[in-house]
Short mmCIF file of C-alpha atoms and ligand atoms in Angstrom, two decimals:
data_model
loop_
_atom_site.label_atom_id
_atom_site.label_comp_id
_atom_site.label_asym_id
_atom_site.label_seq_id
_atom_site.Cartn_x
_atom_site.Cartn_y
_atom_site.Cartn_z
CA UNK A 1 -12.26 -53.15 175.73
CA UNK A 2 -14.27 -56.14 174.56
CA UNK A 3 -17.57 -55.47 172.84
CA UNK A 4 -18.99 -58.74 174.17
CA UNK A 5 -21.82 -57.86 176.56
CA UNK A 6 -20.79 -58.29 180.15
CA UNK A 7 -23.32 -60.95 181.23
CA UNK A 8 -20.80 -63.51 182.52
CA UNK A 9 -17.99 -63.16 185.07
CA UNK A 10 -15.46 -64.81 182.75
CA UNK A 11 -12.19 -66.44 183.73
CA UNK A 12 -9.21 -65.09 181.73
CA UNK A 13 -8.63 -68.30 179.77
CA UNK A 14 -9.56 -69.25 176.19
CA UNK A 15 -9.58 -72.86 175.04
CA UNK A 16 -8.54 -73.20 171.43
CA UNK A 17 -8.12 -76.93 170.88
CA UNK A 18 -9.65 -80.12 172.30
CA UNK A 19 -9.25 -83.86 172.08
CA UNK A 20 -11.16 -86.44 174.14
CA UNK A 21 -11.49 -84.94 177.63
CA UNK A 22 -8.49 -82.62 177.16
CA UNK A 23 -8.36 -78.92 176.30
CA UNK A 24 -5.50 -76.60 175.37
CA UNK A 25 -5.43 -72.84 175.91
CA UNK A 26 -3.86 -70.16 173.73
CA UNK A 27 -0.50 -70.58 175.45
CA UNK A 28 -0.52 -74.34 174.81
CA UNK A 29 -1.29 -75.31 178.43
CA UNK A 30 -3.23 -78.59 178.74
CA UNK A 31 -6.33 -79.03 180.95
CA UNK A 32 -8.40 -82.03 182.03
CA UNK A 33 -12.05 -81.13 181.44
CA UNK A 34 -14.47 -82.15 184.21
CA UNK A 35 -17.22 -79.79 183.07
CA UNK A 36 -17.92 -80.45 179.35
CA UNK A 37 -18.99 -76.84 178.71
CA UNK A 38 -21.61 -77.32 181.46
CA UNK A 39 -22.88 -80.78 180.48
CA UNK A 40 -22.83 -80.08 176.73
CA UNK A 41 -19.85 -81.91 175.22
CA UNK A 42 -21.17 -85.44 175.73
CA UNK A 43 -18.63 -87.01 173.38
CA UNK A 44 -15.78 -84.78 174.54
CA UNK A 45 -13.75 -82.94 171.91
CA UNK A 46 -12.94 -83.93 168.33
CA UNK A 47 -14.82 -87.24 168.46
CA UNK A 48 -14.04 -88.88 165.09
CA UNK A 49 -17.64 -90.01 164.49
CA UNK A 50 -19.09 -86.58 165.13
CA UNK A 51 -16.40 -84.91 163.05
CA UNK A 52 -17.08 -87.26 160.13
CA UNK A 53 -20.86 -86.80 160.30
CA UNK A 54 -20.63 -83.01 160.51
CA UNK A 55 -18.13 -82.86 157.64
CA UNK A 56 -20.51 -84.96 155.52
CA UNK A 57 -23.32 -82.57 156.43
CA UNK A 58 -21.18 -79.63 155.24
CA UNK A 59 -20.29 -81.50 152.04
CA UNK A 60 -24.00 -81.92 151.24
CA UNK A 61 -24.25 -78.13 150.99
CA UNK A 62 -27.29 -78.04 153.27
CA UNK A 63 -27.15 -76.67 156.81
CA UNK A 64 -30.69 -75.32 156.88
CA UNK A 65 -33.83 -75.72 154.83
CA UNK A 66 -37.01 -74.92 156.79
CA UNK A 67 -39.72 -76.62 158.76
CA UNK A 68 -41.94 -75.80 155.79
CA UNK A 69 -40.45 -78.96 154.23
CA UNK A 70 -39.76 -82.46 155.46
CA UNK A 71 -36.31 -82.77 157.07
CA UNK A 72 -35.17 -86.43 156.95
CA UNK A 73 -32.47 -85.91 159.61
CA UNK A 74 -35.09 -84.42 161.92
CA UNK A 75 -37.27 -87.48 161.45
CA UNK A 76 -34.29 -89.74 162.22
CA UNK A 77 -33.42 -87.71 165.34
CA UNK A 78 -37.04 -87.76 166.54
CA UNK A 79 -37.21 -91.56 166.08
CA UNK A 80 -34.11 -92.00 168.22
CA UNK A 81 -35.34 -89.63 170.92
CA UNK A 82 -38.73 -91.38 170.99
CA UNK A 83 -36.92 -94.68 171.45
CA UNK A 84 -34.64 -93.58 174.30
CA UNK A 85 -37.29 -91.54 176.14
CA UNK A 86 -40.21 -93.95 175.64
CA UNK A 87 -42.34 -90.96 174.55
CA UNK A 88 -44.05 -90.10 171.26
CA UNK A 89 -43.55 -86.63 169.77
CA UNK A 90 -40.55 -84.30 169.60
CA UNK A 91 -40.58 -80.54 169.03
CA UNK A 92 -37.10 -79.29 168.16
CA UNK A 93 -35.72 -75.91 169.16
CA UNK A 94 -32.27 -74.52 169.92
CA UNK A 95 -31.69 -74.31 173.68
CA UNK A 96 -32.82 -75.45 177.09
CA UNK A 97 -34.95 -72.44 177.84
CA UNK A 98 -36.79 -72.89 174.55
CA UNK A 99 -37.45 -76.55 175.36
CA UNK A 100 -38.83 -75.46 178.74
CA UNK A 101 -40.82 -72.61 177.23
CA UNK A 102 -42.45 -75.20 174.95
CA UNK A 103 -43.16 -77.43 177.97
CA UNK A 104 -44.84 -74.56 179.82
CA UNK A 105 -46.95 -73.80 176.75
CA UNK A 106 -47.90 -77.49 176.45
CA UNK A 107 -49.07 -77.45 180.10
CA UNK A 108 -51.09 -74.29 179.61
CA UNK A 109 -52.68 -75.59 176.40
CA UNK A 110 -53.43 -78.90 178.13
CA UNK A 111 -55.18 -76.91 180.88
CA UNK A 112 -57.18 -74.77 178.48
CA UNK A 113 -58.22 -77.85 176.49
CA UNK A 114 -59.65 -79.20 179.78
CA UNK A 115 -61.50 -76.00 180.60
CA UNK A 116 -59.00 -74.56 183.12
CA UNK A 117 -58.94 -70.85 182.28
CA UNK A 118 -55.93 -69.96 184.48
CA UNK A 119 -53.73 -73.06 184.46
CA UNK A 120 -51.01 -73.26 187.12
CA UNK A 121 -47.83 -75.34 187.27
CA UNK A 122 -46.12 -76.62 190.43
CA UNK A 123 -42.39 -75.79 190.41
CA UNK A 124 -39.57 -76.38 192.90
CA UNK A 125 -37.47 -74.13 195.10
CA UNK A 126 -33.86 -73.85 193.85
CA UNK A 127 -34.81 -75.14 190.38
CA UNK A 128 -33.28 -73.56 187.27
CA UNK A 129 -35.27 -73.66 184.04
CA UNK A 130 -33.75 -70.81 181.99
CA UNK A 131 -33.72 -67.05 181.54
CA UNK A 132 -36.66 -66.21 179.27
CA UNK A 133 -39.49 -64.47 181.11
CA UNK A 134 -41.56 -67.63 181.56
CA UNK A 135 -38.62 -69.88 182.45
CA UNK A 136 -37.05 -67.41 184.89
CA UNK A 137 -40.47 -67.14 186.52
CA UNK A 138 -40.51 -70.94 186.88
CA UNK A 139 -36.96 -70.83 188.25
CA UNK A 140 -36.65 -70.95 192.04
CA UNK A 141 -33.94 -68.33 192.44
CA UNK A 142 -34.57 -64.70 193.35
CA UNK A 143 -31.13 -63.83 191.96
CA UNK A 144 -32.25 -64.92 188.48
CA UNK A 145 -35.59 -63.10 188.75
CA UNK A 146 -34.54 -59.82 190.39
CA UNK A 147 -34.90 -56.83 188.10
CA UNK A 148 -37.13 -58.59 185.58
CA UNK A 149 -40.47 -58.28 187.32
CA UNK A 150 -43.36 -58.49 186.65
CA UNK A 151 -42.90 -62.25 186.55
CA UNK A 152 -45.07 -64.54 184.46
CA UNK A 153 -47.86 -65.81 186.70
CA UNK A 154 -49.21 -69.34 187.04
CA UNK A 155 -46.39 -71.01 189.02
CA UNK A 156 -46.84 -72.47 192.50
CA UNK A 157 -43.53 -73.11 194.27
CA UNK A 158 -42.85 -75.91 196.76
CA UNK A 159 -39.67 -77.29 198.39
CA UNK A 160 -37.95 -80.23 196.66
CA UNK A 161 -38.43 -83.68 198.22
CA UNK A 162 -41.49 -82.55 200.21
CA UNK A 163 -44.41 -84.64 199.00
CA UNK A 164 -46.74 -83.29 201.66
CA UNK A 165 -46.33 -79.76 200.26
CA UNK A 166 -47.53 -81.00 196.86
CA UNK A 167 -50.44 -82.88 198.47
CA UNK A 168 -51.52 -79.64 200.14
CA UNK A 169 -51.47 -77.79 196.82
CA UNK A 170 -53.37 -80.67 195.18
CA UNK A 171 -56.07 -80.35 197.80
CA UNK A 172 -56.53 -76.60 197.64
CA UNK A 173 -55.60 -75.39 194.15
CA UNK A 174 -58.01 -76.35 191.38
CA UNK A 175 -55.97 -74.61 188.68
CA UNK A 176 -52.93 -76.88 188.80
CA UNK A 177 -52.41 -78.86 185.59
CA UNK A 178 -48.77 -79.99 185.84
CA UNK A 179 -45.72 -80.61 188.01
CA UNK A 180 -42.46 -79.30 186.53
CA UNK A 181 -39.30 -80.65 188.14
CA UNK A 182 -35.57 -80.87 187.49
CA UNK A 183 -35.11 -84.33 189.03
CA UNK A 184 -31.49 -83.49 189.81
CA UNK A 185 -31.09 -79.74 190.21
CA UNK A 186 -27.92 -78.60 188.46
CA UNK A 187 -27.52 -74.85 188.95
CA UNK A 188 -29.21 -75.15 192.36
CA UNK A 189 -26.31 -77.25 193.69
CA UNK A 190 -26.74 -80.88 192.52
CA UNK A 191 -29.83 -81.51 194.64
CA UNK A 192 -31.08 -85.02 193.99
CA UNK A 193 -34.79 -85.91 194.15
CA UNK A 194 -35.41 -89.11 196.11
CA UNK A 195 -36.75 -91.79 193.78
CA UNK A 196 -39.64 -92.43 196.22
CA UNK A 197 -40.49 -88.74 196.04
CA UNK A 198 -40.54 -88.82 192.21
CA UNK A 199 -42.83 -91.85 192.31
CA UNK A 200 -45.07 -90.06 194.81
CA UNK A 201 -45.30 -87.04 192.50
CA UNK A 202 -46.14 -89.30 189.58
CA UNK A 203 -48.90 -90.93 191.62
CA UNK A 204 -50.43 -87.53 192.38
CA UNK A 205 -50.19 -86.62 188.67
CA UNK A 206 -52.04 -89.82 187.78
CA UNK A 207 -54.76 -89.20 190.35
CA UNK A 208 -55.24 -85.53 189.44
CA UNK A 209 -54.64 -86.01 185.69
CA UNK A 210 -51.75 -83.52 185.79
CA UNK A 211 -48.77 -83.59 183.46
CA UNK A 212 -45.47 -84.80 184.91
CA UNK A 213 -42.78 -82.64 183.27
CA UNK A 214 -39.15 -83.68 183.86
CA UNK A 215 -36.56 -81.01 182.94
CA UNK A 216 -33.65 -83.23 181.95
CA UNK A 217 -31.74 -80.47 180.15
CA UNK A 218 -28.73 -80.90 182.45
CA UNK A 219 -29.21 -84.29 184.17
CA UNK A 220 -30.48 -86.23 181.12
CA UNK A 221 -28.87 -87.89 178.10
CA UNK A 222 -26.95 -90.60 179.91
CA UNK A 223 -25.13 -88.54 182.51
CA UNK A 224 -26.60 -90.46 185.47
CA UNK A 225 -25.93 -93.92 184.01
CA UNK A 226 -29.39 -94.21 182.43
CA UNK A 227 -30.66 -92.10 179.57
CA UNK A 228 -32.94 -90.13 181.92
CA UNK A 229 -33.37 -89.73 185.66
CA UNK A 230 -37.04 -90.74 185.56
CA UNK A 231 -35.89 -94.13 184.30
CA UNK A 232 -34.18 -94.70 187.66
CA UNK A 233 -37.62 -94.15 189.25
CA UNK A 234 -39.27 -96.51 186.77
CA UNK A 235 -42.08 -94.52 185.16
CA UNK A 236 -42.78 -92.37 182.09
CA UNK A 237 -43.34 -88.61 182.36
CA UNK A 238 -45.61 -86.71 179.97
CA UNK A 239 -43.14 -83.98 178.97
CA UNK A 240 -39.31 -84.06 178.87
CA UNK A 241 -37.39 -80.92 177.83
CA UNK A 242 -33.85 -81.65 176.58
CA UNK A 243 -30.90 -79.59 175.33
CA UNK A 244 -27.23 -79.28 176.40
CA UNK A 245 -25.71 -82.75 175.79
CA UNK A 246 -28.19 -83.80 173.10
CA UNK A 247 -25.95 -82.79 170.17
CA UNK A 248 -22.55 -82.83 171.86
CA UNK A 249 -21.81 -79.15 171.27
CA UNK A 250 -24.09 -78.13 168.40
CA UNK A 251 -26.88 -75.90 169.78
CA UNK A 252 -30.17 -77.80 170.05
CA UNK A 253 -33.22 -78.17 172.25
CA UNK A 254 -36.11 -80.61 172.22
CA UNK A 255 -39.44 -80.79 173.98
CA UNK A 256 -40.49 -84.44 174.04
CA UNK A 257 -44.08 -85.39 174.86
CA UNK A 258 -46.12 -88.51 175.40
CA UNK A 259 -48.90 -89.77 177.65
CA UNK A 260 -51.43 -87.04 178.44
CA UNK A 261 -49.40 -84.42 176.56
CA UNK A 262 -49.49 -86.29 173.28
CA UNK A 263 -51.32 -84.37 170.57
CA UNK A 264 -51.76 -81.22 172.69
CA UNK A 265 -49.87 -79.02 170.20
CA UNK A 266 -51.54 -78.72 166.81
CA UNK A 267 -50.24 -76.99 163.64
CA UNK A 268 -49.76 -73.31 164.41
CA UNK A 269 -49.44 -73.70 168.19
CA UNK A 270 -45.65 -73.45 168.26
CA UNK A 271 -42.66 -73.04 165.96
CA UNK A 272 -39.01 -72.21 165.50
CA UNK A 273 -37.11 -71.11 162.39
CA UNK A 274 -33.93 -73.01 163.24
CA UNK A 275 -35.51 -75.81 165.29
CA UNK A 276 -34.68 -79.23 163.88
CA UNK A 277 -32.26 -77.93 161.23
CA UNK A 278 -30.16 -80.56 159.41
CA UNK A 279 -26.87 -79.46 161.03
CA UNK A 280 -28.12 -79.91 164.60
CA UNK A 281 -30.06 -83.06 163.70
CA UNK A 282 -26.96 -84.72 162.26
CA UNK A 283 -25.24 -84.07 165.58
CA UNK A 284 -28.22 -85.44 167.58
CA UNK A 285 -28.33 -88.68 165.59
CA UNK A 286 -24.57 -89.16 165.87
CA UNK A 287 -24.49 -88.34 169.59
CA UNK A 288 -27.23 -90.83 170.45
CA UNK A 289 -25.80 -93.58 168.22
CA UNK A 290 -22.33 -93.09 169.69
CA UNK A 291 -23.58 -93.15 173.30
CA UNK A 292 -25.20 -96.51 172.49
CA UNK A 293 -22.36 -98.03 170.52
CA UNK A 294 -19.63 -96.99 172.93
CA UNK A 295 -21.59 -98.06 176.03
CA UNK A 296 -21.40 -94.56 177.50
CA UNK A 297 -24.30 -95.05 179.92
CA UNK A 298 -22.41 -97.78 181.77
CA UNK A 299 -19.25 -95.73 181.45
CA UNK A 300 -20.92 -92.72 183.10
CA UNK A 301 -22.06 -94.89 186.02
CA UNK A 302 -18.63 -96.52 186.38
CA UNK A 303 -16.45 -93.41 186.09
CA UNK A 304 -18.90 -91.45 188.26
CA UNK A 305 -18.41 -94.05 190.97
CA UNK A 306 -14.62 -93.77 190.65
CA UNK A 307 -14.79 -89.99 191.10
CA UNK A 308 -17.31 -90.11 193.94
CA UNK A 309 -15.48 -92.76 195.89
CA UNK A 310 -12.22 -90.82 195.42
CA UNK A 311 -13.83 -87.61 196.65
CA UNK A 312 -15.45 -89.40 199.60
CA UNK A 313 -11.95 -89.92 201.05
CA UNK A 314 -11.23 -86.18 201.19
CA UNK A 315 -11.62 -84.28 204.44
CA UNK A 316 -13.28 -80.90 203.94
CA UNK A 317 -16.32 -81.89 201.90
CA UNK A 318 -19.51 -81.23 203.88
CA UNK A 319 -21.71 -83.34 201.58
CA UNK A 320 -21.13 -85.29 198.39
CA UNK A 321 -24.16 -85.56 196.08
CA UNK A 322 -25.10 -86.71 192.61
CA UNK A 323 -25.45 -89.69 190.31
CA UNK A 324 -23.07 -90.96 187.62
CA UNK A 325 -21.16 -88.10 186.03
CA UNK A 326 -23.25 -85.39 187.71
CA UNK A 327 -21.44 -84.70 190.94
CA UNK A 328 -21.65 -81.97 193.57
CA UNK A 329 -19.28 -81.57 196.51
CA UNK A 330 -20.69 -79.08 198.98
CA UNK A 331 -18.12 -77.21 201.06
CA UNK A 332 -18.76 -75.39 204.30
CA UNK A 333 -17.91 -71.97 202.79
CA UNK A 334 -18.43 -70.14 199.47
CA UNK A 335 -15.64 -71.53 197.31
CA UNK A 336 -15.75 -69.75 193.92
CA UNK A 337 -11.97 -69.22 194.11
CA UNK A 338 -11.48 -72.96 193.52
CA UNK A 339 -12.37 -72.55 189.83
CA UNK A 340 -9.29 -70.38 189.24
CA UNK A 341 -7.09 -72.59 191.41
CA UNK A 342 -8.23 -75.66 189.49
CA UNK A 343 -7.40 -73.95 186.18
CA UNK A 344 -3.93 -73.23 187.53
CA UNK A 345 -3.69 -76.96 188.34
CA UNK A 346 -4.83 -77.91 184.81
CA UNK A 347 -8.39 -78.91 185.70
CA UNK A 348 -11.71 -77.46 184.49
CA UNK A 349 -14.47 -77.46 187.13
CA UNK A 350 -17.33 -75.21 188.15
CA UNK A 351 -18.72 -73.88 191.42
CA UNK A 352 -22.47 -73.39 191.63
CA UNK A 353 -24.83 -72.19 194.32
CA UNK A 354 -21.82 -70.44 195.99
CA UNK A 355 -20.35 -73.44 197.79
CA UNK A 356 -20.87 -76.52 195.61
CA UNK A 357 -18.03 -77.79 193.43
CA UNK A 358 -19.80 -79.16 190.35
CA UNK A 359 -18.39 -81.83 188.04
CA UNK A 360 -20.12 -82.67 184.74
CA UNK A 361 -17.42 -84.40 182.67
CA UNK A 362 -17.83 -85.64 179.10
CA UNK A 363 -19.36 -89.14 179.08
CA UNK A 364 -16.26 -90.44 177.26
CA UNK A 365 -14.04 -89.91 180.32
CA UNK A 366 -12.08 -93.05 181.26
CA UNK A 367 -11.62 -94.43 184.78
CA UNK A 368 -7.95 -93.38 184.74
CA UNK A 369 -8.97 -89.83 183.75
CA UNK A 370 -11.62 -89.91 186.51
CA UNK A 371 -8.88 -90.74 189.02
CA UNK A 372 -6.85 -87.83 187.66
CA UNK A 373 -9.79 -85.49 188.31
CA UNK A 374 -9.72 -86.57 191.97
CA UNK A 375 -5.90 -86.29 192.16
CA UNK A 376 -5.99 -82.72 190.86
CA UNK A 377 -9.02 -81.62 192.88
CA UNK A 378 -8.31 -83.24 196.26
CA UNK A 379 -5.37 -81.04 197.33
CA UNK A 380 -7.29 -77.89 196.40
CA UNK A 381 -10.31 -78.86 198.47
CA UNK A 382 -8.15 -79.93 201.41
CA UNK A 383 -6.19 -76.70 201.37
CA UNK A 384 -9.38 -74.67 201.03
CA UNK A 385 -11.00 -76.42 203.99
CA UNK A 386 -7.89 -75.94 206.10
CA UNK A 387 -7.81 -72.18 205.57
CA UNK A 388 -11.59 -71.63 205.86
CA UNK A 389 -12.64 -69.45 208.84
CA UNK A 390 -14.39 -72.41 210.50
CA UNK A 391 -11.30 -74.58 210.32
CA UNK A 392 -9.21 -71.68 211.60
CA UNK A 393 -11.67 -71.15 214.48
CA UNK A 394 -11.61 -74.85 215.35
CA UNK A 395 -7.83 -74.83 215.38
CA UNK A 396 -7.71 -71.87 217.80
C1 PLP B 401 -32.03 -77.83 184.07
C2 PLP B 401 -31.85 -76.70 183.10
N1 PLP B 401 -32.91 -76.29 182.40
C3 PLP B 401 -32.79 -75.29 181.51
C4 PLP B 401 -31.60 -74.65 181.29
C5 PLP B 401 -31.50 -73.54 180.28
O1 PLP B 401 -30.80 -73.97 179.18
P1 PLP B 401 -30.19 -72.92 178.12
O2 PLP B 401 -29.07 -72.22 178.81
O3 PLP B 401 -29.76 -73.76 176.97
O4 PLP B 401 -31.30 -71.98 177.75
C6 PLP B 401 -30.47 -75.06 182.00
C7 PLP B 401 -29.18 -74.39 181.80
O5 PLP B 401 -28.29 -74.44 182.62
C8 PLP B 401 -30.61 -76.11 182.94
O6 PLP B 401 -29.55 -76.53 183.65
#
């Protein structure tokens, strides 16, 4: 019996080696990776630049000092993040939920600084923000919350892409200080915010002096063909939590602030022992520099298009959604079994929200590898659709 706590329904496969977008299991079987450890392995596996930088970090003898001292790599990472986000200040932590926890604290502090004693934050149905008490309370999934009540208060939930619902809240709720949105919902099933909707939200934030907080933990860092989804909409948010792909596999989180959120946190308001440690910061700097130098934003847009147009030819997909290398194919039935079938076919994918096949490949995937993803996935989806109860009923 394994002593690992049983919090995940794990597949019986262990990957022990990786190169580019390829993985090998213990038996030596080779897999094409269209998931990147859930949007984490931006540069794929064994990228020579990342390897070299991390080895040099080890050679220096320093993996951790403390935020009690200056950390030059942290300053370099923050400069790069400020440049790509267009924002001003970066708080480093170690995961997505921590980045979001920091964002929620920034919003509350912003509210208190403005005399709002019980600040509230607008959040979206089907959003996923993490599993700490505050972030699971912000999350729009009863499955994530059940059993952990009482929830943290101060969240007002509205449906995604419904501007009128937010206008109603703006009119009636004087405690709201921020809108918190995952502009493309990942765990919720690759639900894409309309760009007009995002601009509408931003307009309301401007008028009401609320913070616009864009959770780009999964959809950010180049996956959609731009660094961040809000850049497709053409405005700057006030708070951007990041994690996952930011260090290409080394655990890291970052809460980036600008605009109205700039200067809200003062010394003593927040902290993290490991946050911004030299090991993770080396990986952040190298990941961002490599994305730039290898043109991975354009690559994500291009290869994403190859995969989407390939999938659009397949019968059996109810709806195809996403941007760049963040792709969801919704099927008519719950389709969790496809994960195992794909593994058998040498392909790593995920199913989220019961019936959405989710692809989040490394940004280094080539067009030819993108076509291989479609070649391996298409027969599985076709066969699944053909044996689904609906298809069987239609055939009768
Ligand atoms: C959009 C989003 N926010 C936050 C999180 C939480 O990140 P972590 O698992 O690193 O705490 C996730 C994780 O899936 C996510 O997709």
